[in-house]
Amino acid sequence: MIQLKEILTPSQVVVNAHVTSKKRALELVAQTIAENCNELDVHNLFEHLIERERLGTTGFGNGVAIPHCRIENCQQPIAVVLKLTTPIDFDAIDNELVDILVGLVVPNNATDEHLQLLKQIAALLSDAQACKQIRSSTSSQELYQILTNGVSGI
């Protein structure tokens, strides 16, 4: 089974991201992924993320969102993590503002991997201790280490 740490690099982790809306957050997710994956076009990726949001919010609750999509020209799964400077309205299921986003893009035919990764990310972000450590991180490298080496105390 593929692990989050296999599809995440330090350049795909952004701490203190300043966005003011759900749209801007999705633009930053698309931009960060496209910068780290040459075969993906930022505009096409953004449109796929918006299209997925129209089906239903990816605002998971507890200040967390997991925007995700499957896309045709994606060769392998890729993730991005954003820790926002200021929480934003993301139409979350619990109506809370969101300050942690984990964006996920997978190949169009990778249904099983997509579901496994979503389950893994949701499990991590359902843990209060994990979210506390993520929120207390002060650099992209520190957050990357937390996400790839495991959260202490859980």
PDB file of C-alpha atoms in Angstrom:
ATOM      1  CA  MET A   1       0.000   0.000   0.000  1.00  0.00           C
ATOM      2  CA  ILE A   2       1.307   3.437  -0.935  1.00  0.00           C
ATOM      3  CA  GLN A   3       2.114   5.759   1.962  1.00  0.00           C
ATOM      4  CA  LEU A   4       1.766   9.550   2.197  1.00  0.00           C
ATOM      5  CA  LYS A   5       5.527   9.884   2.720  1.00  0.00           C
ATOM      6  CA  GLU A   6       6.095   8.265  -0.700  1.00  0.00           C
ATOM      7  CA  ILE A   7       4.196  11.025  -2.518  1.00  0.00           C
ATOM      8  CA  LEU A   8       5.294  14.039  -0.496  1.00  0.00           C
ATOM      9  CA  THR A   9       8.541  16.024  -0.660  1.00  0.00           C
ATOM     10  CA  PRO A  10       9.637  19.039   1.405  1.00  0.00           C
ATOM     11  CA  SER A  11       8.870  21.342  -1.549  1.00  0.00           C
ATOM     12  CA  GLN A  12       5.262  20.135  -1.420  1.00  0.00           C
ATOM     13  CA  VAL A  13       4.806  21.295   2.185  1.00  0.00           C
ATOM     14  CA  VAL A  14       3.953  24.963   2.743  1.00  0.00           C
ATOM     15  CA  VAL A  15       3.818  26.466   6.235  1.00  0.00           C
ATOM     16  CA  ASN A  16       2.313  29.913   6.807  1.00  0.00           C
ATOM     17  CA  ALA A  17       0.518  29.945   3.472  1.00  0.00           C
ATOM     18  CA  HIS A  18      -1.453  33.156   3.141  1.00  0.00           C
ATOM     19  CA  VAL A  19      -4.735  32.673   1.289  1.00  0.00           C
ATOM     20  CA  THR A  20      -8.013  34.452   1.891  1.00  0.00           C
ATOM     21  CA  SER A  21     -10.579  32.131   0.337  1.00  0.00           C
ATOM     22  CA  LYS A  22     -11.357  28.570  -0.670  1.00  0.00           C
ATOM     23  CA  LYS A  23     -10.699  29.486  -4.318  1.00  0.00           C
ATOM     24  CA  ARG A  24      -7.266  30.914  -3.488  1.00  0.00           C
ATOM     25  CA  ALA A  25      -6.441  27.839  -1.387  1.00  0.00           C
ATOM     26  CA  LEU A  26      -7.328  25.542  -4.299  1.00  0.00           C
ATOM     27  CA  GLU A  27      -5.235  27.719  -6.631  1.00  0.00           C
ATOM     28  CA  LEU A  28      -2.252  27.328  -4.287  1.00  0.00           C
ATOM     29  CA  VAL A  29      -2.803  23.552  -4.081  1.00  0.00           C
ATOM     30  CA  ALA A  30      -2.869  23.368  -7.902  1.00  0.00           C
ATOM     31  CA  GLN A  31       0.156  25.664  -8.269  1.00  0.00           C
ATOM     32  CA  THR A  32       2.263  23.763  -5.730  1.00  0.00           C
ATOM     33  CA  ILE A  33       1.430  20.404  -7.287  1.00  0.00           C
ATOM     34  CA  ALA A  34       2.072  21.655 -10.843  1.00  0.00           C
ATOM     35  CA  GLU A  35       5.453  23.088  -9.778  1.00  0.00           C
ATOM     36  CA  ASN A  36       6.427  19.632  -8.513  1.00  0.00           C
ATOM     37  CA  CYS A  37       4.920  17.553 -11.312  1.00  0.00           C
ATOM     38  CA  ASN A  38       5.836  18.707 -14.824  1.00  0.00           C
ATOM     39  CA  GLU A  39       3.141  16.745 -16.649  1.00  0.00           C
ATOM     40  CA  LEU A  40       0.314  18.567 -14.851  1.00  0.00           C
ATOM     41  CA  ASP A  41      -1.030  21.910 -16.042  1.00  0.00           C
ATOM     42  CA  VAL A  42      -1.933  24.278 -13.201  1.00  0.00           C
ATOM     43  CA  HIS A  43      -5.145  25.526 -14.858  1.00  0.00           C
ATOM     44  CA  ASN A  44      -6.400  22.043 -15.716  1.00  0.00           C
ATOM     45  CA  LEU A  45      -5.568  20.861 -12.217  1.00  0.00           C
ATOM     46  CA  PHE A  46      -7.390  23.821 -10.644  1.00  0.00           C
ATOM     47  CA  GLU A  47     -10.476  23.100 -12.784  1.00  0.00           C
ATOM     48  CA  HIS A  48     -10.472  19.452 -11.666  1.00  0.00           C
ATOM     49  CA  LEU A  49     -10.210  20.495  -8.002  1.00  0.00           C
ATOM     50  CA  ILE A  50     -13.088  22.980  -8.429  1.00  0.00           C
ATOM     51  CA  GLU A  51     -15.149  20.339 -10.241  1.00  0.00           C
ATOM     52  CA  ARG A  52     -14.601  17.932  -7.343  1.00  0.00           C
ATOM     53  CA  GLU A  53     -15.660  20.603  -4.827  1.00  0.00           C
ATOM     54  CA  ARG A  54     -18.916  21.082  -6.771  1.00  0.00           C
ATOM     55  CA  LEU A  55     -19.749  17.434  -6.039  1.00  0.00           C
ATOM     56  CA  GLY A  56     -19.435  18.119  -2.321  1.00  0.00           C
ATOM     57  CA  THR A  57     -17.072  19.838   0.030  1.00  0.00           C
ATOM     58  CA  THR A  58     -13.752  18.281   0.892  1.00  0.00           C
ATOM     59  CA  GLY A  59     -13.814  20.243   4.151  1.00  0.00           C
ATOM     60  CA  PHE A  60     -13.358  17.286   6.451  1.00  0.00           C
ATOM     61  CA  GLY A  61     -14.055  18.993   9.786  1.00  0.00           C
ATOM     62  CA  ASN A  62     -11.916  20.053  12.749  1.00  0.00           C
ATOM     63  CA  GLY A  63     -10.188  22.720  10.674  1.00  0.00           C
ATOM     64  CA  VAL A  64      -9.053  20.275   7.989  1.00  0.00           C
ATOM     65  CA  ALA A  65      -9.749  19.970   4.248  1.00  0.00           C
ATOM     66  CA  ILE A  66      -8.587  17.281   1.849  1.00  0.00           C
ATOM     67  CA  PRO A  67      -9.115  18.661  -1.665  1.00  0.00           C
ATOM     68  CA  HIS A  68      -8.503  15.876  -4.144  1.00  0.00           C
ATOM     69  CA  CYS A  69      -9.133  14.742  -7.693  1.00  0.00           C
ATOM     70  CA  ARG A  70      -8.215  12.186 -10.281  1.00  0.00           C
ATOM     71  CA  ILE A  71      -6.735  13.481 -13.503  1.00  0.00           C
ATOM     72  CA  GLU A  72      -5.942  11.849 -16.841  1.00  0.00           C
ATOM     73  CA  ASN A  73      -2.331  12.917 -17.462  1.00  0.00           C
ATOM     74  CA  CYS A  74      -1.137  12.301 -13.901  1.00  0.00           C
ATOM     75  CA  GLN A  75       1.470   9.519 -13.871  1.00  0.00           C
ATOM     76  CA  GLN A  76       1.602   8.852 -10.118  1.00  0.00           C
ATOM     77  CA  PRO A  77      -0.097  10.132  -6.959  1.00  0.00           C
ATOM     78  CA  ILE A  78       1.175  13.418  -5.563  1.00  0.00           C
ATOM     79  CA  ALA A  79       0.255  15.313  -2.406  1.00  0.00           C
ATOM     80  CA  VAL A  80       0.707  18.815  -1.044  1.00  0.00           C
ATOM     81  CA  VAL A  81       0.227  20.066   2.510  1.00  0.00           C
ATOM     82  CA  LEU A  82      -0.664  23.650   3.365  1.00  0.00           C
ATOM     83  CA  LYS A  83      -0.739  25.114   6.853  1.00  0.00           C
ATOM     84  CA  LEU A  84      -2.510  28.451   6.586  1.00  0.00           C
ATOM     85  CA  THR A  85      -1.602  31.591   8.505  1.00  0.00           C
ATOM     86  CA  THR A  86      -5.289  32.393   8.982  1.00  0.00           C
ATOM     87  CA  PRO A  87      -8.170  29.879   8.857  1.00  0.00           C
ATOM     88  CA  ILE A  88     -10.598  30.263   5.937  1.00  0.00           C
ATOM     89  CA  ASP A  89     -14.176  29.294   5.185  1.00  0.00           C
ATOM     90  CA  PHE A  90     -14.021  26.055   3.205  1.00  0.00           C
ATOM     91  CA  ASP A  91     -17.679  25.005   3.499  1.00  0.00           C
ATOM     92  CA  ALA A  92     -16.536  22.287   5.911  1.00  0.00           C
ATOM     93  CA  ILE A  93     -19.064  19.711   7.081  1.00  0.00           C
ATOM     94  CA  ASP A  94     -18.868  21.068  10.648  1.00  0.00           C
ATOM     95  CA  ASN A  95     -18.916  24.724   9.468  1.00  0.00           C
ATOM     96  CA  GLU A  96     -15.528  25.346  11.153  1.00  0.00           C
ATOM     97  CA  LEU A  97     -12.840  27.393   9.453  1.00  0.00           C
ATOM     98  CA  VAL A  98      -9.989  25.426   7.850  1.00  0.00           C
ATOM     99  CA  ASP A  99      -6.263  25.949   8.469  1.00  0.00           C
ATOM    100  CA  ILE A 100      -4.817  22.583   7.345  1.00  0.00           C
ATOM    101  CA  LEU A 101      -5.183  21.367   3.761  1.00  0.00           C
ATOM    102  CA  VAL A 102      -3.828  18.171   2.284  1.00  0.00           C
ATOM    103  CA  GLY A 103      -4.246  18.216  -1.485  1.00  0.00           C
ATOM    104  CA  LEU A 104      -4.134  14.922  -3.349  1.00  0.00           C
ATOM    105  CA  VAL A 105      -4.009  14.202  -7.075  1.00  0.00           C
ATOM    106  CA  VAL A 106      -3.943  10.684  -8.482  1.00  0.00           C
ATOM    107  CA  PRO A 107      -4.040   9.147 -11.966  1.00  0.00           C
ATOM    108  CA  ASN A 108      -7.527   8.785 -13.409  1.00  0.00           C
ATOM    109  CA  ASN A 109      -7.401   4.978 -13.268  1.00  0.00           C
ATOM    110  CA  ALA A 110      -5.961   4.735  -9.730  1.00  0.00           C
ATOM    111  CA  THR A 111      -9.264   4.354  -7.881  1.00  0.00           C
ATOM    112  CA  ASP A 112      -7.932   1.968  -5.223  1.00  0.00           C
ATOM    113  CA  GLU A 113      -4.815   4.060  -4.510  1.00  0.00           C
ATOM    114  CA  HIS A 114      -6.990   7.179  -4.360  1.00  0.00           C
ATOM    115  CA  LEU A 115      -9.284   5.643  -1.749  1.00  0.00           C
ATOM    116  CA  GLN A 116      -6.385   4.169   0.268  1.00  0.00           C
ATOM    117  CA  LEU A 117      -4.574   7.511   0.385  1.00  0.00           C
ATOM    118  CA  LEU A 118      -7.745   9.398   1.331  1.00  0.00           C
ATOM    119  CA  LYS A 119      -8.380   6.910   4.131  1.00  0.00           C
ATOM    120  CA  GLN A 120      -4.790   7.238   5.376  1.00  0.00           C
ATOM    121  CA  ILE A 121      -4.859  11.058   5.277  1.00  0.00           C
ATOM    122  CA  ALA A 122      -8.276  11.193   6.959  1.00  0.00           C
ATOM    123  CA  ALA A 123      -7.084   8.859   9.727  1.00  0.00           C
ATOM    124  CA  LEU A 124      -4.016  11.021  10.386  1.00  0.00           C
ATOM    125  CA  LEU A 125      -6.001  14.248  10.404  1.00  0.00           C
ATOM    126  CA  SER A 126      -8.741  12.808  12.612  1.00  0.00           C
ATOM    127  CA  ASP A 127      -6.213  12.553  15.422  1.00  0.00           C
ATOM    128  CA  ALA A 128      -6.235  15.612  17.700  1.00  0.00           C
ATOM    129  CA  GLN A 129      -2.568  15.100  18.681  1.00  0.00           C
ATOM    130  CA  ALA A 130      -1.503  14.953  15.029  1.00  0.00           C
ATOM    131  CA  CYS A 131      -3.386  18.155  14.212  1.00  0.00           C
ATOM    132  CA  LYS A 132      -1.892  19.855  17.263  1.00  0.00           C
ATOM    133  CA  GLN A 133       1.648  18.992  16.101  1.00  0.00           C
ATOM    134  CA  ILE A 134       0.862  20.082  12.544  1.00  0.00           C
ATOM    135  CA  ARG A 135      -0.533  23.399  13.772  1.00  0.00           C
ATOM    136  CA  SER A 136       2.468  24.009  16.033  1.00  0.00           C
ATOM    137  CA  SER A 137       5.026  23.460  13.250  1.00  0.00           C
ATOM    138  CA  THR A 138       6.958  26.595  12.324  1.00  0.00           C
ATOM    139  CA  SER A 139       8.705  25.553   9.108  1.00  0.00           C
ATOM    140  CA  SER A 140       8.006  23.465   6.042  1.00  0.00           C
ATOM    141  CA  GLN A 141      10.880  21.129   6.937  1.00  0.00           C
ATOM    142  CA  GLU A 142       9.536  20.615  10.467  1.00  0.00           C
ATOM    143  CA  LEU A 143       6.042  19.867   9.148  1.00  0.00           C
ATOM    144  CA  TYR A 144       7.466  17.515   6.518  1.00  0.00           C
ATOM    145  CA  GLN A 145       9.325  15.605   9.258  1.00  0.00           C
ATOM    146  CA  ILE A 146       6.149  15.365  11.354  1.00  0.00           C
ATOM    147  CA  LEU A 147       4.187  13.990   8.401  1.00  0.00           C
ATOM    148  CA  THR A 148       6.822  11.532   7.183  1.00  0.00           C
ATOM    149  CA  ASN A 149       8.314  10.331  10.468  1.00  0.00           C
ATOM    150  CA  GLY A 150       5.042   9.978  12.277  1.00  0.00           C
ATOM    151  CA  VAL A 151       3.367  12.006  14.933  1.00  0.00           C
ATOM    152  CA  SER A 152       4.750  11.538  18.423  1.00  0.00           C
ATOM    153  CA  GLY A 153       2.348  10.546  21.138  1.00  0.00           C
ATOM    154  CA  ILE A 154      -0.114   8.605  18.983  1.00  0.00           C
TER     155      ILE A 154
END
